Amino acid sequence: MTHILLTTFIESILDADTKLFLSINSMHNSFWDVFMPLYSSKFVWCFFYFSILYLIARNYSLKVTLTWLLAVVLVITICDQVTASLIRPMVARLRPSNLENPISNTVHIVNGYRGGSYSFPSAHAANSWGLALFVVLLFRKRWLSLTVILWAVVTCYSRMYLGVHYFGDLFIGMIIGCLGATFVYYMLMWIAKLDKPKEIKHSFVPVIALLITVFVFLAISTYETFFS
């Protein structure tokens, strides 16, 4: 009886997750069909990533900078491996865009992009939220924190827009990313006994880098939509 109730409960959650995904994925147009693939790409954010490295180097000694850089790499590695290599093969939840998924013919696909076979949990969500929360914990600056959190939120939305992740994939990915960032940050604070600078300087740099990158995406999307 308990097994039946649990199975029914899980099925109801998955059904609600599918309906939410289809509702979000159905809202699309030609402009966002250009913008979202750009935003969802990992390597286009190099300017933003380097700005975070600059901010760390600007406020910490070389030794501490290298320690925090190692910490960021550790956070991303943990998030990526836990989601993509550990959990995903065990759960084996088909991506909504996967042609073997019964709902795939109702999913909006952009430029033929369907991703890999499985979707749960999302490595994009884990990595972006892991980096975002680590930046929040490290610098504790309001506008910087709001900016990186918004960046992570839109990253998650872009994955649903592109049809490759359910909301549940992204939510669990977010939790994994936040847990990974919190664990690594406080572990290093405890082990290395690192001191925080009295004042964080140049915290606006990553904000500007992110805004410039998004502006470029908007410009490209506008050109492709209305002038190409």
XYZ file of C-alpha atoms in Angstrom:
228
model
C 0.000 0.000 0.000
C 2.815 2.390 0.929
C 4.619 1.576 -2.319
C 1.467 2.327 -4.339
C 0.945 5.642 -2.568
C 4.587 6.606 -3.107
C 4.414 5.671 -6.790
C 1.211 7.684 -7.229
C 2.778 10.658 -5.449
C 5.902 10.580 -7.648
C 3.795 10.245 -10.801
C 1.693 13.264 -9.802
C 4.844 15.328 -9.256
C 6.278 14.274 -12.616
C 2.983 15.058 -14.340
C 2.876 18.536 -12.770
C 6.531 19.044 -13.716
C 5.781 18.137 -17.333
C 2.798 20.487 -17.507
C 4.841 23.353 -16.046
C 7.655 22.718 -18.508
C 5.323 22.626 -21.532
C 3.650 25.839 -20.383
C 6.991 27.668 -20.148
C 8.494 26.097 -23.270
C 5.463 27.077 -25.368
C 6.189 30.786 -24.870
C 8.678 31.563 -27.635
C 9.365 33.814 -30.628
C 12.089 34.370 -33.229
C 13.945 36.965 -31.120
C 14.357 34.695 -28.103
C 15.169 31.786 -30.412
C 18.403 33.661 -31.136
C 19.009 35.065 -27.642
C 18.484 31.928 -25.517
C 21.028 29.657 -27.257
C 23.619 32.420 -26.852
C 22.776 32.919 -23.194
C 22.747 29.183 -22.475
C 26.212 28.602 -23.943
C 28.985 28.127 -21.369
C 31.985 29.636 -23.153
C 30.430 32.984 -24.122
C 30.609 34.011 -20.462
C 34.441 34.055 -20.380
C 34.475 37.863 -19.999
C 32.199 37.519 -16.962
C 34.286 34.686 -15.499
C 37.517 36.667 -15.901
C 35.881 39.644 -14.211
C 35.222 37.479 -11.149
C 38.852 36.324 -11.190
C 39.929 39.967 -11.411
C 37.728 40.848 -8.439
C 39.261 38.079 -6.339
C 42.807 39.094 -7.300
C 42.032 42.775 -6.628
C 40.897 42.088 -3.064
C 43.072 39.185 -1.900
C 46.759 38.314 -1.797
C 48.217 36.038 -4.486
C 48.172 33.025 -2.137
C 44.556 33.561 -1.134
C 43.558 34.299 -4.744
C 44.977 30.950 -5.843
C 43.145 29.269 -2.974
C 39.806 30.792 -3.977
C 40.460 30.017 -7.634
C 41.034 26.385 -6.685
C 37.818 26.546 -4.667
C 35.817 27.741 -7.692
C 37.254 24.913 -9.801
C 36.369 22.473 -7.010
C 32.796 23.775 -6.785
C 32.226 23.422 -10.543
C 33.858 19.978 -10.600
C 31.709 18.717 -7.724
C 28.517 20.129 -9.243
C 29.267 18.792 -12.710
C 30.303 15.310 -11.607
C 27.481 14.822 -9.098
C 24.836 15.819 -11.640
C 26.155 14.524 -14.976
C 28.257 11.534 -13.940
C 26.678 10.271 -10.704
C 22.937 10.990 -10.499
C 21.916 11.375 -14.143
C 22.858 7.841 -15.318
C 21.129 6.296 -12.275
C 17.859 8.209 -12.663
C 17.912 8.116 -16.486
C 15.105 10.645 -16.956
C 14.767 11.353 -20.665
C 15.161 14.952 -21.726
C 11.856 16.458 -22.896
C 13.587 17.085 -26.246
C 14.763 13.474 -26.565
C 13.057 11.831 -29.537
C 12.346 8.755 -27.396
C 10.299 10.896 -24.985
C 6.547 10.739 -25.781
C 6.208 14.529 -25.377
C 9.118 15.390 -27.712
C 6.801 16.220 -30.623
C 5.169 18.982 -28.537
C 8.457 20.525 -27.373
C 9.770 23.715 -28.974
C 13.300 23.010 -30.231
C 15.743 25.733 -31.317
C 18.160 25.084 -34.210
C 17.743 21.331 -33.833
C 19.456 21.354 -30.417
C 18.253 18.470 -28.225
C 21.129 17.934 -25.772
C 22.134 14.531 -24.473
C 19.912 11.595 -23.524
C 19.085 12.382 -19.887
C 18.130 15.549 -18.059
C 17.904 14.965 -14.288
C 19.477 16.847 -12.644
C 20.693 19.836 -14.656
C 24.460 20.412 -14.708
C 23.858 23.921 -16.096
C 21.729 24.762 -13.059
C 24.184 23.200 -10.601
C 27.209 24.935 -12.107
C 25.607 28.375 -12.452
C 24.077 28.335 -8.979
C 27.276 26.918 -7.499
C 29.295 29.798 -8.952
C 26.620 32.375 -8.103
C 26.334 31.381 -4.443
C 30.105 31.135 -4.086
C 30.397 34.735 -5.330
C 27.651 35.784 -2.899
C 29.423 34.137 0.036
C 32.843 35.436 -0.934
C 32.037 39.116 -1.481
C 28.737 39.828 0.340
C 27.929 42.822 -1.890
C 24.232 43.421 -2.521
C 24.249 44.460 -6.175
C 26.818 41.858 -7.132
C 24.822 39.173 -5.316
C 21.563 40.173 -7.017
C 23.285 40.233 -10.415
C 24.820 36.757 -10.204
C 21.600 35.286 -8.785
C 19.591 36.799 -11.658
C 22.184 35.417 -14.082
C 21.691 31.911 -12.629
C 17.885 32.239 -12.739
C 17.876 33.235 -16.420
C 20.340 30.434 -17.176
C 17.832 27.960 -15.753
C 14.972 29.544 -17.687
C 16.978 29.296 -20.914
C 17.265 25.532 -20.474
C 13.482 25.168 -20.334
C 13.071 27.558 -23.247
C 15.424 25.388 -25.326
C 13.421 22.307 -24.377
C 16.223 20.328 -22.740
C 15.252 20.440 -19.048
C 12.187 20.198 -16.858
C 11.746 22.588 -13.938
C 12.443 19.729 -11.515
C 15.807 19.080 -13.195
C 16.749 22.696 -12.651
C 15.441 22.907 -9.091
C 17.438 19.885 -7.921
C 20.447 21.139 -9.879
C 20.137 24.459 -8.045
C 20.093 22.687 -4.675
C 23.186 20.652 -5.589
C 24.992 23.802 -6.736
C 24.140 25.705 -3.564
C 25.164 22.808 -1.325
C 28.432 22.386 -3.230
C 29.293 26.089 -2.991
C 28.402 26.266 0.703
C 30.408 23.140 1.549
C 33.550 24.234 -0.311
C 33.430 27.824 0.979
C 33.038 26.993 4.666
C 35.404 24.036 4.456
C 38.182 26.298 3.143
C 37.342 29.040 5.639
C 37.708 26.464 8.407
C 40.800 24.656 7.101
C 42.783 27.610 5.759
C 41.417 30.145 8.284
C 41.209 32.790 5.579
C 40.532 36.390 6.545
C 38.009 38.538 4.720
C 39.137 41.969 3.497
C 37.646 44.860 5.469
C 36.305 46.406 2.267
C 35.615 44.811 -1.117
C 36.877 47.016 -3.932
C 35.749 47.040 -7.577
C 32.704 44.844 -6.945
C 31.009 46.584 -9.885
C 33.347 44.951 -12.434
C 31.513 41.585 -12.769
C 28.191 43.456 -12.926
C 29.435 45.542 -15.847
C 30.973 42.498 -17.554
C 27.694 40.613 -17.320
C 25.650 43.571 -18.567
C 27.975 44.085 -21.540
C 27.719 40.402 -22.455
C 23.916 40.464 -22.268
C 23.832 43.682 -24.330
C 25.880 41.952 -27.034
C 23.419 39.044 -27.020
C 20.513 41.473 -27.365
C 22.225 43.285 -30.232
C 22.937 40.025 -32.075
C 19.374 38.809 -31.497
C 17.917 42.078 -32.764
C 20.051 42.005 -35.899
C 19.297 38.348 -36.640
C 15.567 38.838 -36.067
C 14.914 42.079 -37.915
C 17.778 42.689 -40.346
C 19.211 39.372 -41.525
